Amino acid sequence: MDLIKKGYYYHFKHEKNGDINNCVYEVIGIGLHSEGEHRVEDTLVIYRPIYESVGYKNGKMYDLRPLAMFLENVKKEGKTVKRFQLIEDKKIIQE
């Protein structure tokens, strides 16, 4: 069962008029804490920034976020939007 697609995602803070990779992340996969009960609701998304990030640059560390939070909607400028939106345009992905 795929809970989330691997690939590239825009974070809701992505600025369309900024650099093409601003607030872009690559989802590597999903995981569970090794000491947990391995429930679906405890699933974590494993991802990394494509833009230059202090955390990734300094330690090559990945970001982790609960799946439910990764998939939730948030408010931006009074509108409800996805926190992360899958990038499906192959031209953008190639850049």
C-alpha angles and dihedrals in degrees: 000000000000110000093180135004120249110236144079124324137187115227112224089251090063111127112218091207094049131078111317092244099045109131092358120143135187115223108219097182144285133281147174131229107264092229097048132096091257095239119165090238089060093057116130126206114226113209143149134213118253092200120071106284125183093222096048095040094051100044109005086240122162127226122243125200131170110262093235091055092045090054098040128109122245136188119258121174090340095309129107111239137164114269088226124021121198112239107226100166104108092204091059092045091053091055 
